[in-house]
Protein backbone atom coordinates (compact mmCIF):
# COMPACT_ATOMS: atom_id res chain seq x y z
CA UNK A 1 0.00 0.00 0.00
CA UNK A 2 1.35 3.40 -0.93
CA UNK A 3 1.85 6.13 1.63
CA UNK A 4 -1.25 8.00 2.72
CA UNK A 5 -1.89 11.53 1.45
CA UNK A 6 -1.48 14.25 4.08
CA UNK A 7 -4.49 15.56 5.99
CA UNK A 8 -5.71 19.11 5.28
CA UNK A 9 -8.03 21.19 7.43
CA UNK A 10 -10.65 23.06 5.41
CA UNK A 11 -11.96 26.56 6.16
CA UNK A 12 -14.84 28.08 4.21
CA UNK A 13 -16.10 31.64 3.97
CA UNK A 14 -19.85 31.11 3.82
CA UNK A 15 -20.81 34.57 2.61
CA UNK A 16 -19.06 37.78 1.73
CA UNK A 17 -18.19 39.67 4.88
CA UNK A 18 -18.01 36.64 7.18
CA UNK A 19 -14.92 34.91 8.61
CA UNK A 20 -13.65 31.66 7.21
CA UNK A 21 -14.87 28.85 9.45
CA UNK A 22 -13.44 25.40 10.00
CA UNK A 23 -15.76 22.86 8.32
CA UNK A 24 -13.78 19.63 8.37
CA UNK A 25 -10.78 17.93 6.87
CA UNK A 26 -9.73 15.75 3.95
CA UNK A 27 -6.75 13.97 2.43
CA UNK A 28 -5.06 15.29 -0.70
CA UNK A 29 -1.59 15.02 -2.28
CA UNK A 30 -1.08 18.79 -2.52
CA UNK A 31 -2.74 22.13 -1.81
CA UNK A 32 -4.25 22.44 -5.27
CA UNK A 33 -5.97 19.05 -5.03
CA UNK A 34 -7.00 19.86 -1.48
CA UNK A 35 -8.85 22.94 -2.75
CA UNK A 36 -10.46 20.90 -5.55
CA UNK A 37 -11.55 18.18 -3.17
CA UNK A 38 -12.78 20.70 -0.61
CA UNK A 39 -14.95 22.23 -3.32
CA UNK A 40 -16.51 18.81 -4.00
CA UNK A 41 -16.79 17.65 -0.41
CA UNK A 42 -17.77 20.82 1.46
CA UNK A 43 -19.48 23.19 -1.00
CA UNK A 44 -21.89 21.02 -3.00
CA UNK A 45 -24.80 23.28 -2.05
CA UNK A 46 -23.44 26.81 -2.35
CA UNK A 47 -21.97 26.76 1.13
CA UNK A 48 -19.06 28.99 0.29
CA UNK A 49 -17.47 31.84 -1.63
CA UNK A 50 -13.87 31.14 -0.60
CA UNK A 51 -11.84 28.16 0.63
CA UNK A 52 -8.66 27.94 2.72
CA UNK A 53 -6.81 24.68 3.19
CA UNK A 54 -4.04 24.21 5.77
CA UNK A 55 -1.97 21.11 6.33
CA UNK A 56 -3.17 19.63 9.61
CA UNK A 57 0.49 19.11 10.66
CA UNK A 58 1.08 22.86 10.43
CA UNK A 59 -1.58 23.70 13.01
CA UNK A 60 -0.51 24.17 16.61
CA UNK A 61 -3.35 23.72 19.07
CA UNK A 62 -3.63 24.58 22.74
CA UNK A 63 -3.84 21.50 24.88
CA UNK A 64 -7.01 20.70 26.84
CA UNK A 65 -5.00 20.53 30.08
CA UNK A 66 -3.95 24.17 29.58
CA UNK A 67 -7.57 25.27 29.61
CA UNK A 68 -7.34 26.55 33.18
CA UNK A 69 -4.14 28.62 32.98
CA UNK A 70 -5.06 29.95 29.53
CA UNK A 71 -8.62 31.03 30.02
CA UNK A 72 -9.34 31.40 33.72
CA UNK A 73 -7.52 34.74 34.11
CA UNK A 74 -10.19 36.45 32.05
CA UNK A 75 -13.01 35.11 34.27
CA UNK A 76 -12.23 37.53 37.07
CA UNK A 77 -11.97 40.61 34.85
CA UNK A 78 -15.61 41.57 34.84
CA UNK A 79 -14.67 45.22 34.31
CA UNK A 80 -13.86 44.37 30.70
CA UNK A 81 -17.57 44.11 29.99
CA UNK A 82 -19.77 47.17 29.41
CA UNK A 83 -22.41 45.84 31.81
CA UNK A 84 -19.93 46.32 34.71
CA UNK A 85 -20.65 50.06 34.66
CA UNK A 86 -23.88 51.64 35.85
CA UNK A 87 -24.76 54.65 33.76
CA UNK A 88 -27.73 56.71 35.05
CA UNK A 89 -30.86 56.69 32.84
CA UNK A 90 -30.70 60.51 32.54
CA UNK A 91 -27.48 60.20 30.55
CA UNK A 92 -29.35 58.37 27.82
CA UNK A 93 -28.21 55.52 25.66
CA UNK A 94 -24.50 54.77 25.81
CA UNK B 1 -28.67 0.92 11.17
CA UNK B 2 -25.73 2.07 9.09
CA UNK B 3 -23.81 0.93 12.12
CA UNK B 4 -25.46 -2.32 13.16
CA UNK B 5 -24.54 -4.31 16.24
CA UNK B 6 -21.51 -2.29 17.26
CA UNK B 7 -19.71 -4.08 20.05
CA UNK B 8 -18.73 -1.97 23.03
CA UNK B 9 -16.54 -3.11 25.89
CA UNK B 10 -18.86 -6.05 26.60
CA UNK B 11 -18.53 -5.30 30.31
CA UNK B 12 -21.73 -3.40 30.80
CA UNK B 13 -21.83 -0.01 32.44
CA UNK B 14 -19.29 0.43 35.24
CA UNK B 15 -21.04 1.48 38.48
CA UNK B 16 -20.00 4.98 39.47
CA UNK B 17 -18.30 3.92 42.70
CA UNK B 18 -16.01 1.59 40.72
CA UNK B 19 -14.95 4.29 38.27
CA UNK B 20 -11.56 5.99 38.53
CA UNK B 21 -11.70 9.75 39.24
CA UNK B 22 -10.90 10.36 35.55
CA UNK B 23 -13.75 8.12 34.42
CA UNK B 24 -16.12 9.85 36.83
CA UNK B 25 -15.17 13.29 35.54
CA UNK B 26 -15.59 12.02 31.99
CA UNK B 27 -19.05 10.60 32.70
CA UNK B 28 -20.04 13.86 34.41
CA UNK B 29 -19.17 15.81 31.29
CA UNK B 30 -21.27 13.44 29.18
CA UNK B 31 -24.19 13.63 31.60
CA UNK B 32 -23.98 17.43 31.42
CA UNK B 33 -24.24 17.18 27.59
CA UNK B 34 -20.74 18.54 27.12
CA UNK B 35 -19.07 17.47 23.88
CA UNK B 36 -15.91 15.38 24.08
CA UNK B 37 -13.20 16.59 21.69
CA UNK B 38 -10.38 14.49 20.18
CA UNK B 39 -7.58 15.68 22.48
CA UNK B 40 -9.65 15.32 25.66
CA UNK B 41 -9.04 12.40 27.98
CA UNK B 42 -11.40 9.50 27.26
CA UNK B 43 -11.67 5.87 28.41
CA UNK B 44 -10.06 3.41 25.98
CA UNK B 45 -13.41 1.61 25.60
CA UNK B 46 -15.10 4.84 24.50
CA UNK B 47 -12.40 5.44 21.90
CA UNK B 48 -12.48 1.90 20.55
CA UNK B 49 -16.27 1.66 20.42
CA UNK B 50 -16.50 4.97 18.60
CA UNK B 51 -13.84 3.97 16.07
CA UNK B 52 -15.82 0.79 15.39
CA UNK B 53 -19.13 2.63 15.11
CA UNK B 54 -18.01 5.63 13.04
CA UNK B 55 -15.90 3.56 10.64
CA UNK B 56 -18.75 1.09 10.15
CA UNK B 57 -21.01 4.03 9.41
CA UNK B 58 -18.45 5.46 6.94
CA UNK B 59 -18.00 2.11 5.20
CA UNK B 60 -21.78 1.89 4.80
CA UNK B 61 -21.90 5.27 3.08
CA UNK B 62 -19.12 4.25 0.69
CA UNK B 63 -20.45 0.77 -0.13
CA UNK B 64 -23.93 2.32 -0.27
CA UNK B 65 -22.91 4.11 -3.45
CA UNK B 66 -22.71 0.82 -5.33
CA UNK B 67 -26.37 -0.32 -5.50
CA UNK B 68 -27.38 3.13 -6.76
CA UNK B 69 -24.33 3.67 -8.94
CA UNK B 70 -25.68 0.63 -10.76
CA UNK B 71 -28.50 2.77 -12.19
CA UNK B 72 -26.73 6.02 -13.10
CA UNK B 73 -26.17 5.00 -16.71
CA UNK B 74 -29.71 3.65 -16.98
CA UNK B 75 -31.76 6.40 -15.34
CA UNK B 76 -34.95 7.01 -17.34
CA UNK B 77 -34.38 10.74 -17.98
CA UNK B 78 -31.48 13.18 -17.92
CA UNK B 79 -33.01 14.91 -14.90
CA UNK B 80 -33.27 11.63 -12.96
CA UNK B 81 -29.69 10.87 -13.91
CA UNK B 82 -28.44 14.23 -12.65
CA UNK B 83 -30.38 13.74 -9.38
CA UNK B 84 -29.02 10.23 -8.88
CA UNK B 85 -25.47 11.39 -9.58
CA UNK B 86 -25.87 14.16 -6.99
CA UNK B 87 -27.19 11.66 -4.46
CA UNK B 88 -24.38 9.17 -5.00
CA UNK B 89 -21.87 12.01 -4.74
CA UNK B 90 -23.46 12.99 -1.41
CA UNK B 91 -22.93 9.43 -0.14
CA UNK B 92 -19.23 9.72 -0.98
CA UNK B 93 -19.16 13.01 0.91
CA UNK B 94 -20.88 11.46 3.92
CA UNK B 95 -18.33 8.67 3.96
CA UNK B 96 -15.53 11.25 3.93
CA UNK B 97 -16.98 13.34 6.78
CA UNK B 98 -17.23 10.18 8.87
CA UNK B 99 -13.79 8.80 8.02
CA UNK B 100 -12.31 12.16 9.08
CA UNK B 101 -14.26 12.05 12.35
CA UNK B 102 -12.92 8.53 13.04
CA UNK B 103 -9.36 9.61 12.19
CA UNK B 104 -9.41 12.15 15.03
CA UNK B 105 -9.54 9.12 17.37
CA UNK B 106 -6.17 7.84 16.19
CA UNK B 107 -6.92 5.36 13.40
CA UNK B 108 -5.60 6.10 9.90
CA UNK B 109 -7.65 6.16 6.72
CA UNK B 110 -5.55 3.37 5.24
CA UNK B 111 -6.15 1.22 8.32
CA UNK B 112 -9.89 1.68 7.96
CA UNK B 113 -9.80 0.86 4.24
CA UNK B 114 -7.75 -2.21 5.01
CA UNK B 115 -10.34 -3.36 7.56
CA UNK B 116 -13.14 -2.87 5.02
CA UNK B 117 -11.34 -4.54 2.14
CA UNK B 118 -10.22 -7.54 4.18
CA UNK B 119 -13.79 -8.08 5.40
CA UNK B 120 -12.80 -7.46 9.02
CA UNK B 121 -14.99 -4.34 9.29
CA UNK B 122 -18.72 -4.52 8.65
CA UNK B 123 -21.03 -2.25 6.74
CA UNK B 124 -24.82 -2.14 6.78
CA UNK B 125 -26.55 -5.37 5.70
CA UNK B 126 -28.93 -3.42 3.45
CA UNK B 127 -26.32 -2.82 0.75
CA UNK B 128 -25.93 -6.53 0.13
CA UNK B 129 -29.31 -6.66 -1.59
CA UNK B 130 -29.54 -6.15 -5.35
CA UNK B 131 -31.21 -3.19 -7.07
CA UNK B 132 -33.06 -4.94 -9.88
CA UNK B 133 -35.31 -2.23 -11.37
CA UNK B 134 -35.55 1.55 -11.52
CA UNK B 135 -38.28 1.40 -8.88
CA UNK B 136 -35.60 0.14 -6.48
CA UNK B 137 -34.01 3.61 -6.68
CA UNK B 138 -37.28 4.95 -5.34
CA UNK B 139 -37.52 2.31 -2.62
CA UNK B 140 -33.90 2.84 -1.54
CA UNK B 141 -34.34 6.59 -1.18
CA UNK B 142 -37.70 6.34 0.53
CA UNK B 143 -37.06 3.37 2.85
CA UNK B 144 -33.30 2.99 3.24
CA UNK B 145 -32.53 6.68 3.55
CA UNK B 146 -35.71 7.07 5.61
CA UNK B 147 -34.45 4.45 8.06
CA UNK B 148 -31.00 6.07 8.07
CA UNK B 149 -32.50 9.46 8.96
CA UNK B 150 -34.39 7.88 11.86
CA UNK B 151 -31.06 6.87 13.36
CA UNK B 152 -28.99 9.86 12.33
CA UNK B 153 -31.21 12.65 13.60
CA UNK B 154 -30.76 11.69 17.28
CA UNK B 155 -27.04 11.06 16.65
CA UNK B 156 -26.58 14.78 15.99
CA UNK B 157 -26.64 15.02 19.81
CA UNK B 158 -24.00 12.34 20.29
CA UNK B 159 -21.27 13.08 22.85
CA UNK B 160 -18.23 13.04 20.54
CA UNK B 161 -17.84 16.46 18.90
CA UNK B 162 -16.47 15.48 15.46
CA UNK B 163 -19.10 12.71 15.10
CA UNK B 164 -21.89 15.05 16.11
CA UNK B 165 -20.75 17.71 13.64
CA UNK B 166 -20.50 15.15 10.83
CA UNK B 167 -24.04 13.96 11.61
CA UNK B 168 -25.37 17.52 11.49
CA UNK B 169 -23.96 18.00 8.00
CA UNK B 170 -25.23 14.61 6.88
CA UNK B 171 -28.75 15.15 8.19
CA UNK B 172 -29.01 18.43 6.29
CA UNK B 173 -28.37 16.55 3.04
CA UNK B 174 -30.18 13.31 3.80
CA UNK B 175 -33.66 14.77 3.54
CA UNK B 176 -33.09 15.37 -0.19
CA UNK B 177 -32.29 11.68 -0.54
CA UNK B 178 -35.51 10.48 1.01
CA UNK B 179 -37.67 12.97 -0.83
CA UNK B 180 -36.18 12.19 -4.25
CA UNK B 181 -36.86 8.50 -3.52
CA UNK B 182 -40.46 9.14 -2.58
CA UNK B 183 -40.80 11.30 -5.70
CA UNK B 184 -39.75 8.32 -7.83
CA UNK B 185 -42.24 6.11 -5.96
CA UNK B 186 -45.07 8.60 -6.57
CA UNK B 187 -44.27 8.79 -10.25
CA UNK B 188 -44.40 5.01 -10.55
CA UNK B 189 -47.26 4.28 -8.17
CA UNK B 190 -49.46 6.82 -9.98
CA UNK B 191 -48.23 5.72 -13.43
CA UNK B 192 -49.22 2.80 -15.64
CA UNK B 193 -50.24 -0.59 -14.25
CA UNK B 194 -46.79 -1.94 -15.11
CA UNK B 195 -45.08 0.93 -13.27
CA UNK B 196 -47.28 0.39 -10.24
CA UNK B 197 -46.39 -3.31 -10.23
CA UNK B 198 -42.69 -2.40 -10.29
CA UNK B 199 -43.16 -0.01 -7.36
CA UNK B 200 -45.01 -2.69 -5.36
CA UNK B 201 -42.33 -5.24 -6.20
CA UNK B 202 -39.59 -2.87 -4.98
CA UNK B 203 -41.48 -2.28 -1.71
CA UNK B 204 -41.94 -6.04 -1.29
CA UNK B 205 -38.23 -6.69 -1.61
CA UNK B 206 -36.95 -3.73 0.44
CA UNK B 207 -39.42 -3.74 3.35
CA UNK B 208 -37.88 -6.40 5.57
CA UNK B 209 -34.24 -5.59 4.73
CA UNK B 210 -35.07 -1.98 5.74
CA UNK B 211 -36.46 -3.18 9.09
CA UNK B 212 -33.23 -5.15 9.57
CA UNK B 213 -31.21 -1.95 9.23
CA UNK B 214 -31.99 -1.09 12.85
CA UNK B 215 -30.37 -4.33 14.01
CA UNK B 216 -31.90 -7.01 16.25
CA UNK B 217 -33.58 -6.10 19.51
CA UNK B 218 -30.93 -4.77 21.89
CA UNK B 219 -32.97 -4.12 24.98
CA UNK B 220 -30.87 -6.63 26.92
CA UNK B 221 -27.53 -5.89 25.24
CA UNK B 222 -24.63 -4.88 27.50
CA UNK B 223 -22.96 -3.28 24.48
CA UNK B 224 -25.91 -1.00 23.85
CA UNK B 225 -26.29 -0.13 27.54
CA UNK B 226 -22.68 1.11 27.64
CA UNK B 227 -23.04 2.99 24.36
CA UNK B 228 -26.17 4.69 25.63
CA UNK B 229 -24.47 5.70 28.89
CA UNK B 230 -21.73 7.28 26.75
CA UNK B 231 -24.34 8.91 24.47
CA UNK B 232 -22.93 7.40 21.34
CA UNK B 233 -26.21 5.57 20.93
CA UNK B 234 -29.34 7.51 21.75
CA UNK B 235 -32.29 5.13 21.20
CA UNK B 236 -32.75 1.37 21.30
CA UNK B 237 -33.06 -0.49 18.01
CA UNK B 238 -36.68 -1.41 18.74
CA UNK B 239 -37.68 2.20 19.43
CA UNK B 240 -36.25 3.37 16.14
CA UNK B 241 -37.75 0.46 14.19
CA UNK B 242 -41.20 1.18 15.63
CA UNK B 243 -40.86 4.86 14.79
CA UNK B 244 -39.90 3.95 11.24
CA UNK B 245 -42.90 1.64 10.79
CA UNK B 246 -45.28 4.23 12.25
CA UNK B 247 -43.96 6.87 9.90
CA UNK B 248 -43.81 4.71 6.78
CA UNK B 249 -47.21 2.99 6.80
CA UNK B 250 -49.22 6.15 6.00
CA UNK B 251 -46.71 7.03 3.28
CA UNK B 252 -47.27 3.63 1.65
CA UNK B 253 -51.04 4.10 1.95
CA UNK B 254 -50.78 7.43 0.13
CA UNK B 255 -48.98 5.65 -2.70
CA UNK B 256 -51.71 2.97 -2.80
CA UNK B 257 -49.06 0.30 -2.16
CA UNK B 258 -49.36 -2.60 0.25
CA UNK B 259 -46.73 -3.29 2.89
CA UNK B 260 -45.89 -6.99 2.55
CA UNK B 261 -46.96 -7.90 6.08
CA UNK B 262 -50.43 -9.44 6.53
CA UNK B 263 -50.19 -8.97 10.29
CA UNK B 264 -49.48 -5.25 10.12
CA UNK B 265 -52.23 -3.39 11.95
CA UNK B 266 -52.81 -0.28 14.02
CA UNK B 267 -52.87 -0.96 17.73
CA UNK B 268 -55.23 1.53 19.35
CA UNK B 269 -53.97 0.72 22.84
CA UNK B 270 -50.25 1.22 22.22
CA UNK B 271 -50.76 3.99 19.68
CA UNK B 272 -48.37 2.18 17.32
CA UNK B 273 -48.53 -0.30 14.47
CA UNK B 274 -48.03 -3.98 15.28
CA UNK B 275 -45.81 -5.58 12.66
CA UNK B 276 -43.92 -8.77 11.83
CA UNK B 277 -40.21 -8.89 12.66
CA UNK B 278 -37.85 -9.56 9.77
CA UNK B 279 -36.14 -12.94 9.47
CA UNK B 280 -33.18 -12.50 11.82
CA UNK B 281 -31.49 -15.66 10.55
CA UNK B 282 -31.32 -14.05 7.14
CA UNK B 283 -29.84 -10.92 8.76
CA UNK B 284 -27.05 -12.87 10.49
CA UNK B 285 -26.29 -14.73 7.27
CA UNK B 286 -25.97 -11.43 5.37
CA UNK B 287 -23.69 -10.03 8.08
CA UNK B 288 -21.54 -13.17 7.85
CA UNK B 289 -21.05 -12.48 4.16
CA UNK B 290 -23.70 -14.75 2.70
CA UNK B 291 -26.15 -12.15 1.38
CA UNK B 292 -27.11 -11.96 -2.28
CA UNK B 293 -24.48 -9.32 -3.17
CA UNK B 294 -21.77 -9.39 -0.46
CA UNK B 295 -19.06 -10.69 -2.78
CA UNK B 296 -20.02 -8.37 -5.61
CA UNK B 297 -20.06 -5.25 -3.39
CA UNK B 298 -16.76 -5.92 -1.66
CA UNK B 299 -15.24 -7.03 -4.97
CA UNK B 300 -16.26 -3.76 -6.66
CA UNK B 301 -14.88 -1.75 -3.77
CA UNK B 302 -11.53 -3.58 -3.69
CA UNK B 303 -11.22 -3.33 -7.48
CA UNK B 304 -11.83 0.43 -7.40
CA UNK B 305 -9.13 0.81 -4.73
CA UNK B 306 -6.55 -1.39 -6.43
CA UNK B 307 -7.12 -0.15 -9.95
CA UNK B 308 -6.99 3.46 -8.73
CA UNK B 309 -3.59 2.94 -7.09
CA UNK B 310 -1.58 4.13 -10.13
CA UNK B 311 -3.62 7.34 -10.19
CA UNK B 312 -3.16 8.08 -6.49
CA UNK B 313 0.57 7.40 -6.83
CA UNK B 314 0.72 9.66 -9.90
CA UNK B 315 -0.83 12.54 -7.99
CA UNK B 316 1.64 12.02 -5.13
CA UNK B 317 4.57 11.98 -7.58
CA UNK B 318 3.32 15.18 -9.19
CA UNK B 319 2.97 16.85 -5.78
CA UNK B 320 6.52 15.84 -4.81
CA UNK B 321 7.97 17.12 -8.09
CA UNK B 322 6.13 20.43 -7.81
CA UNK B 323 7.32 20.84 -4.20
CA UNK B 324 10.93 20.12 -5.25
CA UNK B 325 10.64 22.67 -8.06
CA UNK B 326 9.31 25.30 -5.65
CA UNK B 327 12.14 24.56 -3.20
CA UNK B 328 14.73 24.94 -5.96
CA UNK B 329 13.30 28.30 -7.01
CA UNK B 330 13.22 29.49 -3.40
CA UNK B 331 16.89 28.48 -2.94
CA UNK B 332 18.06 30.58 -5.89
Short mmCIF file of N, CA and C in Angstrom, two decimals, chain A residues 1-5 7 23 25-27 29-30 32-33 40-45 47 61-62 64 67, chain B residues 39-40 89-90 93-94 96-97 100 103 108-111 114 169 173 176 305 312-313 315-316 318-319:
data_model
loop_
_atom_site.label_atom_id
_atom_site.label_comp_id
_atom_site.label_asym_id
_atom_site.label_seq_id
_atom_site.Cartn_x
_atom_site.Cartn_y
_atom_site.Cartn_z
N UNK A 1 0.85 -1.20 0.00
CA UNK A 1 0.00 0.00 0.00
C UNK A 1 0.88 1.24 0.00
N UNK A 2 0.52 2.19 -0.85
CA UNK A 2 1.35 3.40 -0.93
C UNK A 2 1.10 4.29 0.28
N UNK A 3 1.97 5.30 0.43
CA UNK A 3 1.85 6.13 1.63
C UNK A 3 0.60 7.02 1.52
N UNK A 4 0.01 7.27 2.68
CA UNK A 4 -1.25 8.00 2.72
C UNK A 4 -1.02 9.48 2.42
N UNK A 5 -1.97 10.09 1.70
CA UNK A 5 -1.89 11.53 1.45
C UNK A 5 -2.02 12.30 2.76
N UNK A 7 -3.18 15.07 5.57
CA UNK A 7 -4.49 15.56 5.99
C UNK A 7 -4.49 17.09 5.93
N UNK A 23 -14.62 23.72 8.64
CA UNK A 23 -15.76 22.86 8.32
C UNK A 23 -15.42 21.38 8.39
N UNK A 25 -12.10 18.21 7.39
CA UNK A 25 -10.78 17.93 6.87
C UNK A 25 -10.87 16.92 5.74
N UNK A 26 -9.78 16.74 5.02
CA UNK A 26 -9.73 15.75 3.95
C UNK A 26 -8.28 15.43 3.61
N UNK A 27 -8.08 14.35 2.87
CA UNK A 27 -6.75 13.97 2.43
C UNK A 27 -6.56 14.41 0.99
N UNK A 29 -3.05 15.06 -2.09
CA UNK A 29 -1.59 15.02 -2.28
C UNK A 29 -0.95 16.40 -2.19
N UNK A 30 -1.66 17.45 -2.60
CA UNK A 30 -1.08 18.79 -2.52
C UNK A 30 -2.19 19.82 -2.32
N UNK A 32 -3.33 22.21 -4.16
CA UNK A 32 -4.25 22.44 -5.27
C UNK A 32 -5.36 21.38 -5.27
N UNK A 33 -4.96 20.11 -5.09
CA UNK A 33 -5.97 19.05 -5.03
C UNK A 33 -6.83 19.17 -3.78
N UNK A 40 -15.55 19.91 -3.79
CA UNK A 40 -16.51 18.81 -4.00
C UNK A 40 -17.11 18.29 -2.70
N UNK A 41 -16.31 18.28 -1.64
CA UNK A 41 -16.79 17.65 -0.41
C UNK A 41 -17.60 18.64 0.45
N UNK A 42 -17.16 19.91 0.48
CA UNK A 42 -17.77 20.82 1.46
C UNK A 42 -18.61 21.95 0.87
N UNK A 43 -18.67 22.07 -0.45
CA UNK A 43 -19.48 23.19 -1.00
C UNK A 43 -20.40 22.70 -2.12
N UNK A 44 -21.01 21.51 -1.93
CA UNK A 44 -21.89 21.02 -3.00
C UNK A 44 -23.20 21.80 -3.09
N UNK A 45 -23.52 22.57 -2.03
CA UNK A 45 -24.80 23.28 -2.05
C UNK A 45 -24.58 24.77 -1.77
N UNK A 47 -22.29 26.40 -0.25
CA UNK A 47 -21.97 26.76 1.13
C UNK A 47 -20.85 27.78 1.22
N UNK A 61 -2.14 23.53 18.28
CA UNK A 61 -3.35 23.72 19.07
C UNK A 61 -3.01 23.81 20.54
N UNK A 62 -3.81 24.55 21.29
CA UNK A 62 -3.63 24.58 22.74
C UNK A 62 -4.07 23.23 23.28
N UNK A 64 -5.85 20.61 25.94
CA UNK A 64 -7.01 20.70 26.84
C UNK A 64 -6.59 20.92 28.30
N UNK A 67 -6.36 24.48 29.64
CA UNK A 67 -7.57 25.27 29.61
C UNK A 67 -7.63 26.22 30.80
N UNK B 39 -8.75 15.67 21.61
CA UNK B 39 -7.58 15.68 22.48
C UNK B 39 -7.94 15.49 23.95
N UNK B 40 -9.23 15.49 24.27
CA UNK B 40 -9.65 15.32 25.66
C UNK B 40 -9.36 13.90 26.13
N UNK B 89 -22.99 11.16 -5.13
CA UNK B 89 -21.87 12.01 -4.74
C UNK B 89 -22.00 12.41 -3.27
N UNK B 90 -23.22 12.69 -2.84
CA UNK B 90 -23.46 12.99 -1.41
C UNK B 90 -23.00 11.83 -0.53
N UNK B 93 -19.46 11.94 -0.03
CA UNK B 93 -19.16 13.01 0.91
C UNK B 93 -19.41 12.58 2.35
N UNK B 94 -20.55 11.90 2.57
CA UNK B 94 -20.88 11.46 3.92
C UNK B 94 -19.83 10.48 4.45
N UNK B 96 -16.74 10.48 3.61
CA UNK B 96 -15.53 11.25 3.93
C UNK B 96 -15.66 12.01 5.25
N UNK B 97 -16.81 12.63 5.50
CA UNK B 97 -16.98 13.34 6.78
C UNK B 97 -16.72 12.35 7.93
N UNK B 100 -13.11 11.12 8.42
CA UNK B 100 -12.31 12.16 9.08
C UNK B 100 -12.62 12.20 10.57
N UNK B 103 -10.81 9.41 12.16
CA UNK B 103 -9.36 9.61 12.19
C UNK B 103 -8.93 10.45 13.39
N UNK B 108 -5.87 5.44 11.18
CA UNK B 108 -5.60 6.10 9.90
C UNK B 108 -6.61 5.67 8.86
N UNK B 109 -6.72 6.48 7.80
CA UNK B 109 -7.65 6.16 6.72
C UNK B 109 -7.28 4.82 6.08
N UNK B 110 -5.98 4.63 5.86
CA UNK B 110 -5.55 3.37 5.24
C UNK B 110 -5.90 2.16 6.11
N UNK B 111 -5.78 2.33 7.42
CA UNK B 111 -6.15 1.22 8.32
C UNK B 111 -7.63 0.88 8.17
N UNK B 114 -8.25 -0.84 4.94
CA UNK B 114 -7.75 -2.21 5.01
C UNK B 114 -8.76 -3.10 5.72
N UNK B 169 -24.10 17.77 9.44
CA UNK B 169 -23.96 18.00 8.00
C UNK B 169 -24.74 16.96 7.21
N UNK B 173 -28.34 16.99 4.44
CA UNK B 173 -28.37 16.55 3.04
C UNK B 173 -29.27 15.35 2.84
N UNK B 176 -33.00 15.39 1.29
CA UNK B 176 -33.09 15.37 -0.19
C UNK B 176 -33.13 13.93 -0.68
N UNK B 305 -10.31 0.39 -5.50
CA UNK B 305 -9.13 0.81 -4.73
C UNK B 305 -7.85 0.39 -5.42
N UNK B 312 -3.52 7.44 -7.77
CA UNK B 312 -3.16 8.08 -6.49
C UNK B 312 -1.64 8.30 -6.41
N UNK B 313 -0.90 7.28 -6.87
CA UNK B 313 0.57 7.40 -6.83
C UNK B 313 1.03 8.50 -7.78
N UNK B 315 -0.58 11.23 -8.61
CA UNK B 315 -0.83 12.54 -7.99
C UNK B 315 0.22 12.84 -6.92
N UNK B 316 0.60 11.82 -6.16
CA UNK B 316 1.64 12.02 -5.13
C UNK B 316 2.96 12.39 -5.80
N UNK B 318 3.43 13.82 -8.66
CA UNK B 318 3.32 15.18 -9.19
C UNK B 318 3.51 16.19 -8.06
N UNK B 319 2.87 15.92 -6.91
CA UNK B 319 2.97 16.85 -5.78
C UNK B 319 4.42 16.96 -5.30
#
